[in-house]
Coordinates of C-alpha atoms and ligand atoms in Angstrom, one line a residue:
M1 CA 72.4 -51.1 -15.5
K2 CA 74.4 -49.3 -18.4
I3 CA 76.0 -45.6 -17.0
E4 CA 75.1 -42.9 -19.3
N5 CA 74.1 -40.0 -17.0
V6 CA 76.7 -38.9 -14.4
T7 CA 76.0 -36.3 -12.0
V8 CA 79.2 -34.8 -10.0
A9 CA 78.4 -33.0 -6.9
G10 CA 80.9 -30.3 -5.4
S11 CA 82.2 -28.5 -8.5
G12 CA 85.6 -27.1 -6.8
V13 CA 89.1 -28.0 -7.7
L14 CA 88.4 -31.6 -8.5
G15 CA 84.8 -32.2 -9.0
S16 CA 85.2 -29.4 -12.0
Q17 CA 87.9 -31.6 -13.5
I18 CA 86.2 -34.9 -12.9
A19 CA 82.8 -33.5 -14.5
F20 CA 84.7 -31.9 -17.7
H21 CA 86.6 -35.2 -18.4
S22 CA 83.9 -37.4 -18.4
A23 CA 81.8 -34.7 -20.3
F24 CA 85.0 -34.7 -22.5
N25 CA 84.9 -38.4 -23.0
G26 CA 81.1 -38.5 -24.2
F27 CA 79.0 -38.6 -21.2
K28 CA 76.2 -36.4 -20.1
V29 CA 77.3 -34.7 -17.2
T30 CA 75.1 -33.0 -14.6
V31 CA 77.3 -30.6 -12.1
Y32 CA 75.8 -29.7 -9.0
D33 CA 77.1 -27.3 -6.2
I34 CA 75.3 -25.8 -3.0
S35 CA 74.6 -22.1 -4.4
K36 CA 74.0 -20.0 -7.9
E37 CA 77.6 -18.2 -7.1
A38 CA 79.5 -21.8 -6.7
V39 CA 77.9 -23.2 -9.8
E40 CA 78.7 -20.0 -12.0
K41 CA 82.1 -20.2 -10.6
A42 CA 82.3 -24.1 -11.8
E43 CA 81.5 -22.8 -15.3
D44 CA 84.3 -20.5 -15.4
R45 CA 86.6 -22.9 -13.6
I46 CA 85.7 -25.6 -16.4
K47 CA 85.8 -23.2 -19.1
S48 CA 89.4 -22.3 -18.0
L49 CA 90.8 -25.7 -18.9
K50 CA 90.8 -25.4 -22.4
P51 CA 94.5 -24.0 -22.6
Y52 CA 95.2 -27.1 -20.8
Y53 CA 93.3 -29.6 -23.0
E54 CA 94.9 -28.0 -26.3
R55 CA 98.5 -28.2 -24.7
D56 CA 98.6 -31.4 -23.0
V57 CA 96.1 -33.9 -25.1
N58 CA 96.0 -32.1 -28.4
A59 CA 92.4 -31.4 -27.7
T60 CA 91.0 -29.3 -30.7
E61 CA 88.4 -26.5 -30.0
E62 CA 85.4 -28.6 -31.5
Q63 CA 86.4 -31.3 -29.3
F64 CA 86.7 -29.2 -26.1
D65 CA 83.4 -27.4 -26.8
A66 CA 81.8 -30.8 -27.4
G67 CA 82.8 -31.8 -24.2
L68 CA 81.0 -28.2 -22.8
N69 CA 78.2 -29.5 -24.7
N70 CA 77.6 -32.2 -22.5
L71 CA 77.4 -30.3 -19.3
T72 CA 74.6 -28.7 -17.5
Y73 CA 74.7 -27.2 -13.9
T74 CA 71.9 -27.0 -11.0
D75 CA 72.0 -26.0 -7.6
D76 CA 68.7 -28.1 -7.4
L77 CA 70.2 -31.3 -5.9
A78 CA 66.9 -33.3 -6.2
A79 CA 67.2 -32.3 -10.0
A80 CA 71.0 -32.9 -10.3
V81 CA 70.3 -36.7 -9.0
K82 CA 67.2 -37.7 -10.5
N83 CA 68.4 -39.2 -13.7
A84 CA 72.1 -40.5 -12.5
D85 CA 73.5 -43.7 -13.1
I86 CA 76.3 -42.5 -11.2
V87 CA 77.1 -39.8 -8.6
I88 CA 80.5 -39.1 -8.0
E89 CA 80.8 -36.9 -4.8
A90 CA 83.8 -34.6 -4.6
I91 CA 82.7 -31.9 -2.0
P92 CA 84.5 -31.0 1.1
E93 CA 86.6 -33.5 3.0
R94 CA 84.5 -33.6 6.4
P95 CA 82.9 -36.4 7.2
D96 CA 79.6 -34.1 8.6
I97 CA 79.2 -32.6 5.3
K98 CA 79.8 -36.0 3.4
R99 CA 77.4 -37.8 5.7
D100 CA 74.7 -35.3 5.6
F101 CA 75.0 -35.3 1.8
Y102 CA 74.7 -39.2 1.7
H103 CA 71.5 -39.2 3.4
K104 CA 69.9 -36.4 1.2
I105 CA 70.6 -38.3 -1.9
A106 CA 69.9 -41.7 -0.4
T107 CA 66.2 -40.9 -1.1
L108 CA 66.7 -38.2 -4.1
A109 CA 68.5 -40.5 -6.5
P110 CA 67.2 -43.6 -8.5
K111 CA 67.5 -46.7 -6.5
D112 CA 69.8 -48.2 -8.5
A113 CA 72.4 -45.4 -9.2
I114 CA 75.8 -46.0 -7.9
F115 CA 77.3 -43.5 -5.4
A116 CA 80.9 -43.2 -5.5
S117 CA 83.4 -40.8 -3.3
N118 CA 86.4 -39.2 -4.4
S119 CA 87.5 -38.4 -0.7
S120 CA 91.2 -38.6 -0.4
T121 CA 91.6 -39.9 3.4
L122 CA 88.2 -40.8 4.2
V123 CA 87.2 -45.1 3.7
P124 CA 83.9 -46.0 2.0
S125 CA 82.7 -47.8 5.1
M126 CA 82.4 -44.8 7.0
F127 CA 79.2 -43.2 5.0
A128 CA 78.1 -47.1 3.6
A129 CA 75.3 -47.1 5.9
D130 CA 74.2 -43.0 5.3
T131 CA 74.1 -43.9 1.4
G132 CA 71.1 -46.4 2.2
R133 CA 72.5 -48.6 -0.5
P134 CA 76.1 -49.7 0.7
K135 CA 76.3 -52.5 -2.1
Q136 CA 76.4 -49.8 -4.5
F137 CA 78.9 -47.4 -2.9
L138 CA 82.7 -47.4 -3.1
N139 CA 85.2 -44.8 -3.7
L140 CA 86.8 -43.4 -6.9
H141 CA 90.0 -41.4 -6.3
F142 CA 91.5 -39.0 -8.9
A143 CA 94.3 -37.4 -9.0
N144 CA 94.8 -33.4 -9.7
Q145 CA 95.2 -32.6 -13.1
V146 CA 92.7 -35.5 -14.3
W147 CA 93.2 -35.5 -18.1
L148 CA 97.4 -35.8 -17.2
N149 CA 97.6 -37.7 -14.5
N150 CA 94.9 -40.5 -15.5
T151 CA 95.1 -42.9 -12.7
A152 CA 91.4 -43.5 -10.9
E153 CA 92.2 -45.6 -7.4
V154 CA 88.9 -47.8 -7.2
M155 CA 88.1 -48.8 -3.6
G156 CA 85.1 -50.8 -2.0
S157 CA 83.9 -51.1 1.5
P158 CA 83.3 -54.8 2.7
Q159 CA 79.8 -54.5 1.7
T160 CA 80.7 -53.0 -2.1
D161 CA 79.1 -55.5 -4.3
P162 CA 81.9 -56.7 -6.8
G163 CA 79.4 -56.3 -9.8
I164 CA 79.2 -52.8 -8.9
Y165 CA 82.7 -52.3 -8.5
Q166 CA 83.5 -53.8 -12.0
Q167 CA 80.8 -51.6 -13.6
V168 CA 82.8 -48.3 -12.0
V169 CA 86.2 -50.0 -13.1
H170 CA 84.8 -50.0 -16.9
F171 CA 83.2 -46.6 -16.4
A172 CA 86.7 -45.2 -14.9
R173 CA 88.2 -46.7 -18.5
D174 CA 85.4 -45.3 -20.7
I175 CA 86.6 -41.8 -19.2
G176 CA 89.9 -42.2 -20.3
M177 CA 91.4 -43.2 -16.4
I178 CA 93.1 -46.5 -15.9
P179 CA 91.7 -47.9 -13.3
I180 CA 93.9 -49.2 -10.2
Q181 CA 92.0 -51.9 -8.3
L182 CA 92.0 -52.1 -4.7
K183 CA 91.3 -55.5 -3.4
K184 CA 90.4 -53.9 0.4
E185 CA 89.9 -50.6 2.0
Q186 CA 93.1 -48.9 2.8
P187 CA 93.4 -44.8 4.1
G188 CA 95.7 -43.3 1.5
Y189 CA 95.2 -46.0 -1.4
I190 CA 98.0 -47.1 -2.9
L191 CA 99.7 -44.0 -3.8
N192 CA 99.7 -42.3 -0.6
S193 CA 100.2 -45.1 1.2
L194 CA 103.8 -45.1 -0.6
L195 CA 104.3 -41.6 -1.2
I196 CA 103.7 -40.1 2.3
P197 CA 106.1 -42.3 4.0
L198 CA 109.1 -41.8 1.3
L199 CA 108.3 -38.2 1.6
N200 CA 108.3 -38.5 5.5
A201 CA 111.4 -40.3 5.6
G202 CA 113.5 -37.9 3.2
Q203 CA 112.2 -35.0 5.3
S204 CA 113.5 -36.7 8.3
L205 CA 116.8 -36.9 7.1
W206 CA 116.6 -33.7 6.6
V207 CA 115.8 -32.3 9.7
K208 CA 118.2 -34.3 11.7
G209 CA 121.3 -33.0 9.5
V210 CA 121.8 -36.4 8.3
A211 CA 122.5 -35.0 4.9
D212 CA 121.0 -32.0 2.4
P213 CA 118.0 -32.4 0.3
Q214 CA 120.3 -32.7 -2.7
L215 CA 122.0 -35.4 -1.4
I216 CA 118.7 -37.3 -0.4
D217 CA 117.2 -37.0 -3.9
K218 CA 120.8 -38.1 -5.5
T219 CA 120.7 -41.2 -3.5
W220 CA 117.2 -42.3 -4.2
M221 CA 117.7 -41.3 -8.0
L222 CA 120.9 -43.6 -8.5
A223 CA 120.1 -46.2 -6.3
T224 CA 116.6 -46.7 -7.6
G225 CA 116.5 -45.2 -11.1
A226 CA 113.7 -43.0 -10.4
P227 CA 113.9 -39.9 -12.0
M228 CA 112.9 -37.5 -8.9
G229 CA 113.7 -37.7 -5.4
P230 CA 111.5 -36.7 -1.9
F231 CA 112.6 -32.9 -2.3
A232 CA 112.1 -32.7 -6.1
I233 CA 108.3 -34.5 -5.4
L234 CA 107.7 -32.4 -2.7
D235 CA 108.3 -29.3 -5.0
V236 CA 105.4 -30.8 -7.3
V237 CA 103.0 -31.6 -4.8
G238 CA 103.8 -27.6 -3.5
L239 CA 105.0 -26.9 0.1
R240 CA 101.7 -25.1 1.4
T241 CA 100.1 -29.0 0.7
A242 CA 102.9 -30.6 2.0
Y243 CA 103.2 -28.3 5.3
N244 CA 99.3 -28.8 5.8
I245 CA 99.7 -32.6 5.7
T246 CA 102.6 -33.0 8.3
A247 CA 101.2 -30.0 10.4
T248 CA 98.1 -32.4 10.7
Q249 CA 100.0 -35.3 11.3
A250 CA 102.2 -34.0 13.9
A251 CA 99.1 -32.6 15.7
Q252 CA 97.4 -35.8 15.6
S253 CA 100.5 -37.8 16.8
G254 CA 102.3 -35.3 18.8
S255 CA 105.3 -36.8 16.9
K256 CA 108.1 -33.7 17.7
E257 CA 110.1 -35.0 14.2
L258 CA 107.1 -34.4 12.4
K259 CA 106.6 -31.0 14.3
E260 CA 110.2 -30.2 13.3
I261 CA 109.6 -30.9 9.7
A262 CA 106.3 -28.8 9.5
D263 CA 108.5 -26.0 11.1
K264 CA 111.0 -26.1 8.7
T265 CA 108.9 -26.3 5.7
K266 CA 106.9 -23.0 7.5
E267 CA 110.3 -21.3 7.1
L268 CA 110.5 -22.0 3.4
L269 CA 107.1 -20.7 2.9
D270 CA 107.5 -17.9 4.8
E271 CA 110.5 -16.9 2.3
G272 CA 107.6 -17.2 -0.5
K273 CA 109.1 -21.0 -1.7
L274 CA 106.3 -22.6 -2.4
G275 CA 107.9 -25.6 -4.8
R276 CA 107.4 -25.2 -8.3
E277 CA 104.4 -22.8 -8.6
S278 CA 106.5 -20.1 -7.2
G279 CA 109.5 -20.9 -9.1
E280 CA 111.3 -21.8 -6.2
G281 CA 111.1 -24.4 -3.6
F282 CA 113.9 -27.1 -2.9
Y283 CA 115.0 -26.5 -6.3
K284 CA 115.0 -23.4 -8.5
Y285 CA 112.5 -23.5 -11.8
P286 CA 112.5 -24.1 -14.5
N287 CA 115.9 -25.7 -14.9
P288 CA 116.3 -27.6 -11.5
A289 CA 119.3 -28.8 -10.6
F290 CA 118.4 -32.7 -10.3
Q291 CA 117.6 -32.2 -14.1
D292 CA 121.2 -31.2 -14.9
P293 CA 123.1 -33.9 -16.3
D294 CA 125.6 -33.4 -14.1
F295 CA 123.7 -33.9 -10.9
L296 CA 124.1 -37.9 -10.8
K297 CA 127.9 -37.5 -11.3
A298 CA 130.5 -37.6 -8.4
Ligands
NAD1 P1 87.2 -27.7 -3.4 O1 87.4 -27.3 -1.8 O2 88.0 -27.5 -3.9 O3 85.9 -28.1 -3.8 C1 84.7 -28.5 -3.0 C2 83.4 -27.9 -3.6 O4 82.4 -28.6 -2.8 C3 83.0 -26.3 -3.7 O5 82.9 -26.2 -4.7 C4 82.2 -26.3 -2.5 O6 81.2 -25.2 -2.8 C5 81.3 -27.7 -2.7 N1 80.4 -27.9 -1.7 C6 80.8 -27.6 -0.3 N2 79.4 -28.5 0.6 C7 78.7 -28.7 -0.3 C8 77.9 -29.8 -0.3 N3 77.0 -30.1 0.7 N4 77.2 -30.2 -1.4 C9 77.5 -30.1 -2.4 N5 78.8 -29.4 -2.6 C10 79.6 -29.0 -1.5 O7 87.6 -29.2 -2.8 P2 88.4 -30.4 -3.8 O8 89.8 -30.2 -3.8 O9 87.6 -30.6 -5.0 O10 88.2 -31.8 -3.0 C11 87.1 -32.4 -3.0 C12 86.9 -34.0 -2.7 O11 87.8 -34.5 -3.4 C13 87.4 -34.2 -1.2 O12 87.0 -35.3 -0.9 C14 89.0 -34.5 -1.6 O13 89.7 -35.2 -0.3 C15 89.0 -34.9 -2.8 N6 89.9 -35.0 -3.7 C16 91.1 -33.7 -3.9 C17 92.2 -33.5 -4.7 C18 93.1 -32.5 -4.8 O14 94.1 -32.6 -5.3 N7 92.1 -31.2 -4.5 C19 92.7 -34.6 -5.4 C20 91.9 -36.3 -4.9 C21 90.6 -36.0 -4.2

């Protein structure tokens, strides 16, 4: 089966980007969300991507509009998945909501349709049985700002059919992504499995008073040639998200150190330091110290 008709379920931050980027790359895309209001919001959200496509990928107005013309919107789930070759699920990161969604589309979608979840933390074997088609189910994980950060991590469950997996790899390429093929399930995929321990280690050195953020970043940059250290990365991620991740980890693990990291991050948040988006986090923007040519000297 050739993938032609794409349905994206959930049109929030990521769903709207996945839907438009697929449409921009020539696919017919149906956008589904739970209510008329949510669908209307999705249309506005997608239209507001225009300046980013113009600035970041040199898209012309005609190219952007051609993408818009490939989109249809609905709050009717049966209609949304009726002709789908692939359903990409980008609904809230709540197992109960996802499970219920897969139960519903199991009987509504064509029997050969592929289901792919964009979940950041939940592995596909959690929902394989709910989909009624475990061989045709896997995760396809995009990064925020899909048009710029064009990785798509492809991760099957032990039951995913290798042929279906490869079809999704091709599809990811066809919509302009670089498919990152995981050989087995891994919570956090490759990127977050590497990144979160690095960020936690940097923050741990900071709260223990071993060194301040700038010296920690400088050490990492000098020793590895990386363009940013953990605190510069935290500013990009945003301190609100960073706080949510460590606060959740602290609550789950009972770790005193993670709690201390969360508390210290909260202090910065309370001062309005949200990272790059607010102009200040661990560094001040638009000209952060770590980009100063003298930063790595003596
Ligand atoms: P979001 O809250 O911005 O959007 C979720 C959307 O799902 C909303 O429009 C909501 O109305 C809709 N929704 C709620 N219940 C639904 C249902 N039963 N059926 C259909 N739609 C429903 O969330 P998001 O940040 O776009 O995240 C969505 C998924 O993508 C999550 O699994 C998340 O882990 C993953 N993800 C998010 C990011 C990110 O940076 N935000 C990055 C990668 C992956």
